[in-house]
mmCIF file of C-alpha atoms and ligand atoms in Angstrom:
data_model
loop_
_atom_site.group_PDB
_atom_site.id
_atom_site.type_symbol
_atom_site.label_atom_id
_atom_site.label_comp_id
_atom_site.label_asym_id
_atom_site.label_seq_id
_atom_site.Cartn_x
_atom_site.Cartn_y
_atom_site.Cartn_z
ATOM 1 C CA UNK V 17 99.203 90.681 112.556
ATOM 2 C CA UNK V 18 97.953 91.598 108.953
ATOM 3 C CA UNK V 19 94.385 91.116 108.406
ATOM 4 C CA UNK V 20 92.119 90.945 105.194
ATOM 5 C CA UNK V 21 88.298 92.479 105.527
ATOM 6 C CA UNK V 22 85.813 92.755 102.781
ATOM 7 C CA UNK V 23 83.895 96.270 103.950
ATOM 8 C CA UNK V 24 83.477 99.755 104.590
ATOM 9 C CA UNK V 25 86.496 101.252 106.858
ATOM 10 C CA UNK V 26 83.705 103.412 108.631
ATOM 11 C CA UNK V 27 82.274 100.681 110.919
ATOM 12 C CA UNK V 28 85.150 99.266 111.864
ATOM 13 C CA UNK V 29 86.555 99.207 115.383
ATOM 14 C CA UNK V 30 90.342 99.837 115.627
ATOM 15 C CA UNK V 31 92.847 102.404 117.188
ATOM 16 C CA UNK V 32 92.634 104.488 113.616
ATOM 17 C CA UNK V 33 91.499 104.683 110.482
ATOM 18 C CA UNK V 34 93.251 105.519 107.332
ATOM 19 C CA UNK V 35 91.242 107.965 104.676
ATOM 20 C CA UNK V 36 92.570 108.670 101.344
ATOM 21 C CA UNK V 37 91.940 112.218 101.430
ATOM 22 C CA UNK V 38 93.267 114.603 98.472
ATOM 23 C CA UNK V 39 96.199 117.481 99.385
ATOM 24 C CA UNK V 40 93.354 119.974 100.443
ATOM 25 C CA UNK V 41 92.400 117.796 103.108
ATOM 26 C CA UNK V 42 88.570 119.519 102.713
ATOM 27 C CA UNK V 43 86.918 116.132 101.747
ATOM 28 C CA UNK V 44 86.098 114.612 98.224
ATOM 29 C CA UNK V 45 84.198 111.784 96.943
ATOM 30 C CA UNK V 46 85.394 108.191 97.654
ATOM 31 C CA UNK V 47 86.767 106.664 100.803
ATOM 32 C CA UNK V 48 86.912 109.991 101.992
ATOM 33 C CA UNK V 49 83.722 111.305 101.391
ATOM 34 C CA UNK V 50 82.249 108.370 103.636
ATOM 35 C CA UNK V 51 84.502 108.818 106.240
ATOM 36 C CA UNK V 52 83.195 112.631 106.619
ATOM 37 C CA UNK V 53 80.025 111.979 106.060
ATOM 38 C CA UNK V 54 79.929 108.825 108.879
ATOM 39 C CA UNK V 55 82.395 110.475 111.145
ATOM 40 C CA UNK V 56 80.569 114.426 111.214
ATOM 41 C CA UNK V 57 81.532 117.565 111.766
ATOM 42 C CA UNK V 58 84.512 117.529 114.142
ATOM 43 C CA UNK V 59 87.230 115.874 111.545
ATOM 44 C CA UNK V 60 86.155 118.762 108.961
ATOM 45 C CA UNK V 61 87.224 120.720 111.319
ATOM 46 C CA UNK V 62 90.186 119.876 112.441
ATOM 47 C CA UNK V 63 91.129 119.341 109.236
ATOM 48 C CA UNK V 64 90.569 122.887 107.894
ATOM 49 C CA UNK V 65 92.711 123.997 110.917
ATOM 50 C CA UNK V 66 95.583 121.683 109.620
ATOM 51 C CA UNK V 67 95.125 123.058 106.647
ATOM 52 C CA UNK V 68 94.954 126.737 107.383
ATOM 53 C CA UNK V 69 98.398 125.830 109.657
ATOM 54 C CA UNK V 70 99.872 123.935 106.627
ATOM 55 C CA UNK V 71 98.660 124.645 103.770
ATOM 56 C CA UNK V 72 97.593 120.969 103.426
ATOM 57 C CA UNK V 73 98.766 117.734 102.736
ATOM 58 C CA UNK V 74 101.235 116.557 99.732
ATOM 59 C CA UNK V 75 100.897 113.240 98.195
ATOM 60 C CA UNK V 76 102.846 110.734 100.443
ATOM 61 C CA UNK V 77 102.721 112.972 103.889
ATOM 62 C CA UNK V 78 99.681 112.073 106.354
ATOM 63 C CA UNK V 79 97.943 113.876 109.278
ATOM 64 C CA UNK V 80 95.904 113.115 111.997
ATOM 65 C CA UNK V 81 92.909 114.120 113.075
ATOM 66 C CA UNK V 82 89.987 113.157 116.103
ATOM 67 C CA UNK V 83 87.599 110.648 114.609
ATOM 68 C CA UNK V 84 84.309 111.961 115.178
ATOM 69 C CA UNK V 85 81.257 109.797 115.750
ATOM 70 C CA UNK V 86 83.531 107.178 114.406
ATOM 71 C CA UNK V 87 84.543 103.839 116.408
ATOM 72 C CA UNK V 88 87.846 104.346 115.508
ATOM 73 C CA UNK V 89 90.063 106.583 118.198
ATOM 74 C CA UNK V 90 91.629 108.680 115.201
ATOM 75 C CA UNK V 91 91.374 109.083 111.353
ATOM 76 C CA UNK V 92 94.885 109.403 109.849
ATOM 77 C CA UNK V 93 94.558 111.490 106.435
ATOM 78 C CA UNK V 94 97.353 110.855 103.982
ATOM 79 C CA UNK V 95 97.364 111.384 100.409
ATOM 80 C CA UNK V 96 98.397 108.812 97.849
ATOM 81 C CA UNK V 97 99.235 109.929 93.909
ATOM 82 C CA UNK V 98 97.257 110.627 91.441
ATOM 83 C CA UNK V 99 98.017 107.081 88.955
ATOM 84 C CA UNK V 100 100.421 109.113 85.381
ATOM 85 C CA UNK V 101 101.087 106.176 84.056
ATOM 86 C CA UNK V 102 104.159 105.006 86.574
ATOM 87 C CA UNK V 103 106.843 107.439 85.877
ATOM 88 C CA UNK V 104 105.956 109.645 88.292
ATOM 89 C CA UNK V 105 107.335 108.845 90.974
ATOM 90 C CA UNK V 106 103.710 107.061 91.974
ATOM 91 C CA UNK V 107 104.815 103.295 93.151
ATOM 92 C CA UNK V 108 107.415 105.707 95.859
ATOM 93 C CA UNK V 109 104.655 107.804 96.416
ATOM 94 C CA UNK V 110 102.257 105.162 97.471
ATOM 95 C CA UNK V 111 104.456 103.345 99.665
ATOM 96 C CA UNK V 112 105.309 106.799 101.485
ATOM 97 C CA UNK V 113 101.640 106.912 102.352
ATOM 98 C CA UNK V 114 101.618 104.067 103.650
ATOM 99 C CA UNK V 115 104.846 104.345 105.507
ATOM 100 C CA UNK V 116 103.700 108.211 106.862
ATOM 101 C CA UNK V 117 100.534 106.844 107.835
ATOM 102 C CA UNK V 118 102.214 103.708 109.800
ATOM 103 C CA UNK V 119 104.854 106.179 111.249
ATOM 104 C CA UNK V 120 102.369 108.679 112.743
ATOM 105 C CA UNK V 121 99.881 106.064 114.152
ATOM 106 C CA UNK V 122 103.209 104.561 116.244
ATOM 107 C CA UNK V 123 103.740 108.183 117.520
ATOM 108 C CA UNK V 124 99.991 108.980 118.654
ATOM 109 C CA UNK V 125 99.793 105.429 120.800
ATOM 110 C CA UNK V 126 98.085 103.708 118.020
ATOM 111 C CA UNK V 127 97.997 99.970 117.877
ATOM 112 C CA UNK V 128 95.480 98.577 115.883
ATOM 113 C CA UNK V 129 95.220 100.639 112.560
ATOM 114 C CA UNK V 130 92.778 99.610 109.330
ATOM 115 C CA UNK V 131 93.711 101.246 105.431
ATOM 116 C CA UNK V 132 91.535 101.537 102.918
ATOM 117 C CA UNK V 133 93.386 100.806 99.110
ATOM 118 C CA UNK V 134 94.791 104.429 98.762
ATOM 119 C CA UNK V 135 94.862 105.877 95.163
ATOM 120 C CA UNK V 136 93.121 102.506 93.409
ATOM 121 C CA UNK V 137 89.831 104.744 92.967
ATOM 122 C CA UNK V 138 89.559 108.243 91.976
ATOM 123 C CA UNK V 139 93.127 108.473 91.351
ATOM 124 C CA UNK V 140 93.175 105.243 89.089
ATOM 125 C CA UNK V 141 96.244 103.700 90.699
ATOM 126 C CA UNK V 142 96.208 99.666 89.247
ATOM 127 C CA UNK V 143 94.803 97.403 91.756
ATOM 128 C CA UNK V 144 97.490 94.882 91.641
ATOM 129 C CA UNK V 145 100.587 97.044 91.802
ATOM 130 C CA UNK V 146 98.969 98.906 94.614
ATOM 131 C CA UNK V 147 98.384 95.993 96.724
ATOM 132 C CA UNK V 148 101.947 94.936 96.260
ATOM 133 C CA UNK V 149 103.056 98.202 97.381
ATOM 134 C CA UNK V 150 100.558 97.925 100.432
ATOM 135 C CA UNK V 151 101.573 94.640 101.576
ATOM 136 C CA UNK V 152 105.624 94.838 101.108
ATOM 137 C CA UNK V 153 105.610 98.194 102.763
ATOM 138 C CA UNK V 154 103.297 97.247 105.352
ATOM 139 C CA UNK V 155 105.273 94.250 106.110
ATOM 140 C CA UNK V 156 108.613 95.794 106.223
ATOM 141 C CA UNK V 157 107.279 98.359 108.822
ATOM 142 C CA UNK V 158 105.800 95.670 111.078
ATOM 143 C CA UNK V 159 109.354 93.936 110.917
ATOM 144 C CA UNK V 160 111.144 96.805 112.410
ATOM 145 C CA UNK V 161 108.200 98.710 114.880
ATOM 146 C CA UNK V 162 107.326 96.114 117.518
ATOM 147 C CA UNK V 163 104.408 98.925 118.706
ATOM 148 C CA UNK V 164 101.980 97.974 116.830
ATOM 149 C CA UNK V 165 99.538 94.720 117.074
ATOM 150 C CA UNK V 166 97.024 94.716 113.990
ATOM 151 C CA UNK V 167 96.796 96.412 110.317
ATOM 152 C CA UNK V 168 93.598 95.438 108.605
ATOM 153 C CA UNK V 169 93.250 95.972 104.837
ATOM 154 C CA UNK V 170 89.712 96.744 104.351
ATOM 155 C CA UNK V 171 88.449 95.974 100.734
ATOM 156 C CA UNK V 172 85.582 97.700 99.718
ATOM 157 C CA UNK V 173 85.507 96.527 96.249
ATOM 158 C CA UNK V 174 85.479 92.876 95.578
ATOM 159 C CA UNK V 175 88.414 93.208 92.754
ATOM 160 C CA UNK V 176 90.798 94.482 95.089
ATOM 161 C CA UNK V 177 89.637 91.982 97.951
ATOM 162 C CA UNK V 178 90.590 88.789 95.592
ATOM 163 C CA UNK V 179 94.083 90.333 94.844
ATOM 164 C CA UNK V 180 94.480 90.744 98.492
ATOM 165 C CA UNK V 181 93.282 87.311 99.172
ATOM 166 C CA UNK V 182 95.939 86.016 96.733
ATOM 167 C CA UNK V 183 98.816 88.378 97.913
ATOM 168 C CA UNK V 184 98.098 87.596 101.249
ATOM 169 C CA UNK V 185 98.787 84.016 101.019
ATOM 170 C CA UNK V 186 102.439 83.942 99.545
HETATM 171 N N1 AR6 Z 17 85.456 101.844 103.022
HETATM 172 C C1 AR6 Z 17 86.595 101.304 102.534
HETATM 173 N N2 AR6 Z 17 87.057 101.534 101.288
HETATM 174 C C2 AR6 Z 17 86.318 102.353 100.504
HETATM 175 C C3 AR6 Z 17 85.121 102.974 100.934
HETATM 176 C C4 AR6 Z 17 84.696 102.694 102.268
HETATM 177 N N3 AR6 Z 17 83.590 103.220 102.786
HETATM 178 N N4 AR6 Z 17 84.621 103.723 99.912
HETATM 179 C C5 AR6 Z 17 85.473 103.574 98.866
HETATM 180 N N5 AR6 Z 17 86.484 102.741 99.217
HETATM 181 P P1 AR6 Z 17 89.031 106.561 96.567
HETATM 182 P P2 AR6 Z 17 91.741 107.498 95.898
HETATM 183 C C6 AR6 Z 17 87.639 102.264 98.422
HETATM 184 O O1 AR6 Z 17 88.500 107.002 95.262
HETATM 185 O O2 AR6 Z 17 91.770 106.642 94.689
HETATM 186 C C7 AR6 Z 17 88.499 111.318 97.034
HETATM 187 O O3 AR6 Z 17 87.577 112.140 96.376
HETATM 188 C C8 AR6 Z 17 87.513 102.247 96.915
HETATM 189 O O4 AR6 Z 17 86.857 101.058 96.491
HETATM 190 O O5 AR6 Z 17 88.218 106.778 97.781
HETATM 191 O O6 AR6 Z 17 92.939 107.505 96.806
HETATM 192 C C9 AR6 Z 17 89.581 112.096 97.757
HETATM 193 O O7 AR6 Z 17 89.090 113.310 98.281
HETATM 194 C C10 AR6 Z 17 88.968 102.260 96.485
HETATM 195 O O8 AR6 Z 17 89.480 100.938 96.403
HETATM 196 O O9 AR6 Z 17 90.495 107.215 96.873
HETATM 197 C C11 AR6 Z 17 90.584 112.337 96.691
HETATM 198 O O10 AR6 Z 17 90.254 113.445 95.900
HETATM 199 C C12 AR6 Z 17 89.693 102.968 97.635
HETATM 200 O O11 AR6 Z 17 88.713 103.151 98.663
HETATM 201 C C13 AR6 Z 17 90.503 111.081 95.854
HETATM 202 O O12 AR6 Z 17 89.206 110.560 96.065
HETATM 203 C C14 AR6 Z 17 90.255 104.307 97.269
HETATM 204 O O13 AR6 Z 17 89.358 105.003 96.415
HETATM 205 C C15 AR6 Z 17 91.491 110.038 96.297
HETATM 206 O O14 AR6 Z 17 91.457 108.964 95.392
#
């Protein structure tokens, strides 16, 4: 049911996508920036329309959006924290992301769903902690929602691919 891939999320084939997008939801560097650049012009704009409706996205929350030119069905946009040194409320933060993410994909149909390691580039989140997060939040979901058939962690930097390897196993 969980699955490990060493990659970029654009190419791969599931029911969604997760980006790590920032609160404006208008694109950025990262993650994000490929997923706009491989997916074109129709997430942009749905995503300035979600933003015009809500004023964007807070750290933790997610939206959803078409996916473009992608081979994904949908791109789910959440926002993960910005890494303060842990008493921020981050490590609750993260796993909200996650759980937002997990909890809108379930509502849209979605069974098969890949995330990229929110907040562990730009935003400087450790690897390791983050992974933990990932995985125990990931796996708590998938004990209670029955809906959903495959999350893929896709790695795009070896570091966090060999923590996942490692987490994975225990
Ligand atoms: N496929 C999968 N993972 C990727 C890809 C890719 N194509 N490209 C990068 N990563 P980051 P953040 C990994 O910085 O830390 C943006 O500017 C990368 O190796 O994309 O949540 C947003 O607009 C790292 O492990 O996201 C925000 O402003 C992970 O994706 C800000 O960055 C996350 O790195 C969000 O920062």
């Amino acid at each position: 049911m969980i699955k490990l891939l060493f990659g970029d999320i654009t190419k791969i084939s599931v029911d969604a996508i997760v980006n790590a997008a920032n609160s404006s939801l208008l694109g950025g560097g990262g993650v994000d920036g490929a997923i706009h650049r491989a997916g074109g012009k129709a997430i942009m704009d749905e995503c300035i329309k979600i933003s015009e409706r809500k004023g964007g996205c807070p750290a933790g929350e997610a939206v959803i959006t078409t996916a473009g030119k992608l081979p994904a069905r949908y791109v789910i946009h959440t926002v993960g924290p910005v890494w303060h040194g842990g008493m921020k409320n981050e490590d609750k933060l993260l796993a909200n992301a996650y759980i937002n993410s997990l909890k809108l994909a379930v509502k849209n149909g979605v069974k098969t769903i890949a995330f990229p390691n929110i907040s562990t580039g730009v935003y400087a989140f450790p690897k390791e902690r983050a992974a933990k997060i990932a995985i125990s939040t990931v796996r708590q979901f998938l004990k209670t929602d029955k809906s959903l058939s495959e999350v893929v962690f896709v790695c795009f930097d070896r570091e966090n691919f060999v923590i996942y390897e490692r987490l994975l196993k225990v």
